[in-house]
Amino acid sequence: MDKSELTRKIKDKAIELGFPLVGVTTAEPPEHLNFLQNWLKSGYNASMDWIGTERSLKRRSDPHNILPECKSILVLGCPYPAPRGNVKGGNIASYAMNQDYHDILVEQLKELMGNIEEWVGRAVPNRWYVDTGPVLEKELAMRAGLGWIGKNTTLINKEIGSYFFLSEILLGIELNTDQPITENYCGACTRCLDTCPTGALKEPYTLDANLCISYLTIEHREEIPKELRSRMGDWIFGCDICQIVCPWNKPGRQSNSILEALVPRGELTAINLIDEMELNQKDFSARFKGSPIKRTKRRGYLRNVAIALGNRGEKDALPVLKKALEDKELLVREAASWALEIIDFK
Ligand code: SF4
């Protein structure tokens, strides 16, 4: 099979597996490493130290440091559902409304890799990542023609917006490469910067994770700084605001090919924050088995729920918050105490 036919077959299969966005780029080193280094120097990675380790930077600086035989990189985009409007309960980022995408996409990539080796007729050196590896994936995605990096720092595709996951497969075979996207279609728009409630987008293309609601509700393990809490609204896991306001995500633009396992789970579409505040460890583990939400652990999740209840300011929440003052976790007790003060004050 020649290179063109192989490339076409791989793309067709990727689309069939749930990646309607698929492109190929070379194994050349990325150009944006300096940007990352400056971002790290500014401390914008907050506690996410793993991004800036020497090993990680070395690997990010050149795909050959990950896979010496690398000759081309397949970049894949898998859409997830757009956020629902009029959320009545606590707000969860739309990507996290069902099973953990890491688990789902890895299976798809394994299957695709199996097909590639079958078509090539031998073992092909490879390495895949689902948002987990030390690669500058957004730059690779631009190079592979999937979209441009928006001022909100997400990758935006002209047809389907930015609600999609990125994955990459580094391959030890040559494929036909795609035309890179060199234009930036944000234009004069600054909606994401103007709307972020915590001002996390310091300037176009620069996110300070220390202020980002997604970071604070998911990765941050400690108390959330008091000055940010009232600006977090009722986001209890992640945040979609800078994507919701983006004109490229206007309703109706999103992809229809959403994998079943990513379609929102019924019970997560109408969260009752008061009930959530009563989750014990056993309930939490059962409720979020296989879900990205388990990453916060119970204590992080209840910390977020308590803050959301404080921001809601409804007196109905007082009994569960008072009960949470006795919780075994300091993080939960502290957030509940803050919420009680706020509700009292309102
Ligand atoms: Fe770009 Fe506007 Fe979308 Fe921000 S909201 S990413 S500035 S188009």
PDB file of N, CA, C and O in Angstrom, residues 203-237:
ATOM      1  N   GLU A 203      -3.899  37.920  29.461  1.00  0.00           N
ATOM      2  CA  GLU A 203      -3.825  38.618  28.179  1.00  0.00           C
ATOM      3  C   GLU A 203      -4.149  37.560  27.125  1.00  0.00           C
ATOM      4  O   GLU A 203      -4.210  36.371  27.456  1.00  0.00           O
ATOM      5  N   PRO A 204      -4.374  37.978  25.882  1.00  0.00           N
ATOM      6  CA  PRO A 204      -4.699  36.959  24.883  1.00  0.00           C
ATOM      7  C   PRO A 204      -3.676  35.822  24.883  1.00  0.00           C
ATOM      8  O   PRO A 204      -2.469  36.068  24.980  1.00  0.00           O
ATOM      9  N   TYR A 205      -4.162  34.620  24.847  1.00  0.00           N
ATOM     10  CA  TYR A 205      -3.355  33.384  24.750  1.00  0.00           C
ATOM     11  C   TYR A 205      -2.600  33.042  26.038  1.00  0.00           C
ATOM     12  O   TYR A 205      -1.762  32.140  26.036  1.00  0.00           O
ATOM     13  N   THR A 206      -2.873  33.750  27.121  1.00  0.00           N
ATOM     14  CA  THR A 206      -2.121  33.505  28.357  1.00  0.00           C
ATOM     15  C   THR A 206      -3.055  33.280  29.536  1.00  0.00           C
ATOM     16  O   THR A 206      -3.725  34.212  29.995  1.00  0.00           O
ATOM     17  N   LEU A 207      -3.090  32.033  29.978  1.00  0.00           N
ATOM     18  CA  LEU A 207      -3.956  31.662  31.094  1.00  0.00           C
ATOM     19  C   LEU A 207      -3.135  31.517  32.374  1.00  0.00           C
ATOM     20  O   LEU A 207      -2.151  30.786  32.396  1.00  0.00           O
ATOM     21  N   ASP A 208      -3.571  32.213  33.406  1.00  0.00           N
ATOM     22  CA  ASP A 208      -2.928  32.037  34.715  1.00  0.00           C
ATOM     23  C   ASP A 208      -3.743  30.996  35.476  1.00  0.00           C
ATOM     24  O   ASP A 208      -4.845  31.281  35.961  1.00  0.00           O
ATOM     25  N   ALA A 209      -3.189  29.785  35.583  1.00  0.00           N
ATOM     26  CA  ALA A 209      -3.946  28.699  36.220  1.00  0.00           C
ATOM     27  C   ALA A 209      -4.301  29.032  37.670  1.00  0.00           C
ATOM     28  O   ALA A 209      -5.320  28.567  38.179  1.00  0.00           O
ATOM     29  N   ASN A 210      -3.503  29.857  38.322  1.00  0.00           N
ATOM     30  CA  ASN A 210      -3.791  30.208  39.721  1.00  0.00           C
ATOM     31  C   ASN A 210      -5.185  30.813  39.883  1.00  0.00           C
ATOM     32  O   ASN A 210      -5.758  30.773  40.962  1.00  0.00           O
ATOM     33  N   LEU A 211      -5.686  31.407  38.785  1.00  0.00           N
ATOM     34  CA  LEU A 211      -6.981  32.087  38.861  1.00  0.00           C
ATOM     35  C   LEU A 211      -8.089  31.325  38.136  1.00  0.00           C
ATOM     36  O   LEU A 211      -9.248  31.729  38.168  1.00  0.00           O
ATOM     37  N   CYS A 212      -7.728  30.243  37.463  1.00  0.00           N
ATOM     38  CA  CYS A 212      -8.683  29.561  36.571  1.00  0.00           C
ATOM     39  C   CYS A 212      -9.614  28.638  37.374  1.00  0.00           C
ATOM     40  O   CYS A 212      -9.147  27.806  38.161  1.00  0.00           O
ATOM     41  N   ILE A 213     -10.910  28.794  37.162  1.00  0.00           N
ATOM     42  CA  ILE A 213     -11.892  27.995  37.920  1.00  0.00           C
ATOM     43  C   ILE A 213     -11.690  26.494  37.651  1.00  0.00           C
ATOM     44  O   ILE A 213     -11.854  25.663  38.542  1.00  0.00           O
ATOM     45  N   SER A 214     -11.303  26.153  36.444  1.00  0.00           N
ATOM     46  CA  SER A 214     -11.047  24.732  36.144  1.00  0.00           C
ATOM     47  C   SER A 214      -9.911  24.209  37.015  1.00  0.00           C
ATOM     48  O   SER A 214     -10.021  23.144  37.628  1.00  0.00           O
ATOM     49  N   TYR A 215      -8.844  24.962  37.050  1.00  0.00           N
ATOM     50  CA  TYR A 215      -7.713  24.542  37.889  1.00  0.00           C
ATOM     51  C   TYR A 215      -8.138  24.467  39.356  1.00  0.00           C
ATOM     52  O   TYR A 215      -7.891  23.477  40.047  1.00  0.00           O
ATOM     53  N   LEU A 216      -8.799  25.528  39.817  1.00  0.00           N
ATOM     54  CA  LEU A 216      -9.114  25.614  41.249  1.00  0.00           C
ATOM     55  C   LEU A 216     -10.037  24.479  41.695  1.00  0.00           C
ATOM     56  O   LEU A 216      -9.880  23.936  42.787  1.00  0.00           O
ATOM     57  N   THR A 217     -10.989  24.114  40.848  1.00  0.00           N
ATOM     58  CA  THR A 217     -11.955  23.094  41.259  1.00  0.00           C
ATOM     59  C   THR A 217     -11.471  21.667  41.004  1.00  0.00           C
ATOM     60  O   THR A 217     -12.034  20.717  41.538  1.00  0.00           O
ATOM     61  N   ILE A 218     -10.423  21.514  40.179  1.00  0.00           N
ATOM     62  CA  ILE A 218      -9.978  20.147  39.852  1.00  0.00           C
ATOM     63  C   ILE A 218      -8.576  19.849  40.386  1.00  0.00           C
ATOM     64  O   ILE A 218      -8.369  18.895  41.138  1.00  0.00           O
ATOM     65  N   GLU A 219      -7.618  20.656  39.987  1.00  0.00           N
ATOM     66  CA  GLU A 219      -6.214  20.324  40.306  1.00  0.00           C
ATOM     67  C   GLU A 219      -5.764  20.841  41.665  1.00  0.00           C
ATOM     68  O   GLU A 219      -4.852  20.275  42.267  1.00  0.00           O
ATOM     69  N   HIS A 220      -6.343  21.940  42.099  1.00  0.00           N
ATOM     70  CA  HIS A 220      -5.901  22.579  43.339  1.00  0.00           C
ATOM     71  C   HIS A 220      -6.353  21.729  44.532  1.00  0.00           C
ATOM     72  O   HIS A 220      -7.542  21.453  44.678  1.00  0.00           O
ATOM     73  N   ARG A 221      -5.400  21.320  45.353  1.00  0.00           N
ATOM     74  CA  ARG A 221      -5.725  20.375  46.421  1.00  0.00           C
ATOM     75  C   ARG A 221      -6.026  21.058  47.751  1.00  0.00           C
ATOM     76  O   ARG A 221      -6.459  20.421  48.689  1.00  0.00           O
ATOM     77  N   GLU A 222      -5.714  22.343  47.830  1.00  0.00           N
ATOM     78  CA  GLU A 222      -5.820  23.042  49.121  1.00  0.00           C
ATOM     79  C   GLU A 222      -7.108  23.863  49.175  1.00  0.00           C
ATOM     80  O   GLU A 222      -7.947  23.764  48.314  1.00  0.00           O
ATOM     81  N   GLU A 223      -7.138  24.741  50.186  1.00  0.00           N
ATOM     82  CA  GLU A 223      -8.258  25.686  50.260  1.00  0.00           C
ATOM     83  C   GLU A 223      -8.207  26.604  49.043  1.00  0.00           C
ATOM     84  O   GLU A 223      -7.126  27.009  48.625  1.00  0.00           O
ATOM     85  N   ILE A 224      -9.361  26.968  48.542  1.00  0.00           N
ATOM     86  CA  ILE A 224      -9.404  27.913  47.422  1.00  0.00           C
ATOM     87  C   ILE A 224      -9.287  29.324  48.004  1.00  0.00           C
ATOM     88  O   ILE A 224      -9.948  29.642  49.006  1.00  0.00           O
ATOM     89  N   PRO A 225      -8.398  30.171  47.440  1.00  0.00           N
ATOM     90  CA  PRO A 225      -8.226  31.509  48.012  1.00  0.00           C
ATOM     91  C   PRO A 225      -9.575  32.220  48.185  1.00  0.00           C
ATOM     92  O   PRO A 225     -10.415  32.207  47.280  1.00  0.00           O
ATOM     93  N   LYS A 226      -9.753  32.826  49.344  1.00  0.00           N
ATOM     94  CA  LYS A 226     -11.056  33.411  49.689  1.00  0.00           C
ATOM     95  C   LYS A 226     -11.493  34.474  48.682  1.00  0.00           C
ATOM     96  O   LYS A 226     -12.659  34.584  48.345  1.00  0.00           O
ATOM     97  N   GLU A 227     -10.528  35.257  48.186  1.00  0.00           N
ATOM     98  CA  GLU A 227     -10.899  36.366  47.293  1.00  0.00           C
ATOM     99  C   GLU A 227     -11.453  35.874  45.954  1.00  0.00           C
ATOM    100  O   GLU A 227     -12.048  36.649  45.211  1.00  0.00           O
ATOM    101  N   LEU A 228     -11.253  34.575  45.653  1.00  0.00           N
ATOM    102  CA  LEU A 228     -11.753  34.065  44.366  1.00  0.00           C
ATOM    103  C   LEU A 228     -13.096  33.362  44.506  1.00  0.00           C
ATOM    104  O   LEU A 228     -13.817  33.164  43.534  1.00  0.00           O
ATOM    105  N   ARG A 229     -13.422  32.961  45.729  1.00  0.00           N
ATOM    106  CA  ARG A 229     -14.580  32.069  45.905  1.00  0.00           C
ATOM    107  C   ARG A 229     -15.890  32.663  45.391  1.00  0.00           C
ATOM    108  O   ARG A 229     -16.664  31.980  44.722  1.00  0.00           O
ATOM    109  N   SER A 230     -16.131  33.909  45.703  1.00  0.00           N
ATOM    110  CA  SER A 230     -17.436  34.472  45.309  1.00  0.00           C
ATOM    111  C   SER A 230     -17.532  34.646  43.802  1.00  0.00           C
ATOM    112  O   SER A 230     -18.611  34.831  43.256  1.00  0.00           O
ATOM    113  N   ARG A 231     -16.407  34.561  43.107  1.00  0.00           N
ATOM    114  CA  ARG A 231     -16.449  34.719  41.645  1.00  0.00           C
ATOM    115  C   ARG A 231     -16.619  33.383  40.930  1.00  0.00           C
ATOM    116  O   ARG A 231     -16.682  33.309  39.711  1.00  0.00           O
ATOM    117  N   MET A 232     -16.669  32.299  41.704  1.00  0.00           N
ATOM    118  CA  MET A 232     -16.735  30.976  41.083  1.00  0.00           C
ATOM    119  C   MET A 232     -18.153  30.502  40.766  1.00  0.00           C
ATOM    120  O   MET A 232     -18.340  29.450  40.153  1.00  0.00           O
ATOM    121  N   GLY A 233     -19.142  31.294  41.212  1.00  0.00           N
ATOM    122  CA  GLY A 233     -20.526  30.926  40.923  1.00  0.00           C
ATOM    123  C   GLY A 233     -20.834  29.534  41.444  1.00  0.00           C
ATOM    124  O   GLY A 233     -20.440  29.180  42.558  1.00  0.00           O
ATOM    125  N   ASP A 234     -21.495  28.707  40.623  1.00  0.00           N
ATOM    126  CA  ASP A 234     -21.796  27.360  41.094  1.00  0.00           C
ATOM    127  C   ASP A 234     -21.057  26.285  40.294  1.00  0.00           C
ATOM    128  O   ASP A 234     -21.529  25.172  40.135  1.00  0.00           O
ATOM    129  N   TRP A 235     -19.874  26.627  39.819  1.00  0.00           N
ATOM    130  CA  TRP A 235     -19.040  25.613  39.150  1.00  0.00           C
ATOM    131  C   TRP A 235     -18.454  24.683  40.206  1.00  0.00           C
ATOM    132  O   TRP A 235     -17.751  25.145  41.108  1.00  0.00           O
ATOM    133  N   ILE A 236     -18.782  23.404  40.115  1.00  0.00           N
ATOM    134  CA  ILE A 236     -18.265  22.459  41.110  1.00  0.00           C
ATOM    135  C   ILE A 236     -17.220  21.505  40.529  1.00  0.00           C
ATOM    136  O   ILE A 236     -16.552  20.797  41.268  1.00  0.00           O
ATOM    137  N   PHE A 237     -17.073  21.497  39.218  1.00  0.00           N
ATOM    138  CA  PHE A 237     -15.999  20.708  38.612  1.00  0.00           C
ATOM    139  C   PHE A 237     -15.725  21.300  37.232  1.00  0.00           C
ATOM    140  O   PHE A 237     -16.495  21.122  36.302  1.00  0.00           O
TER     141      PHE A 237
END
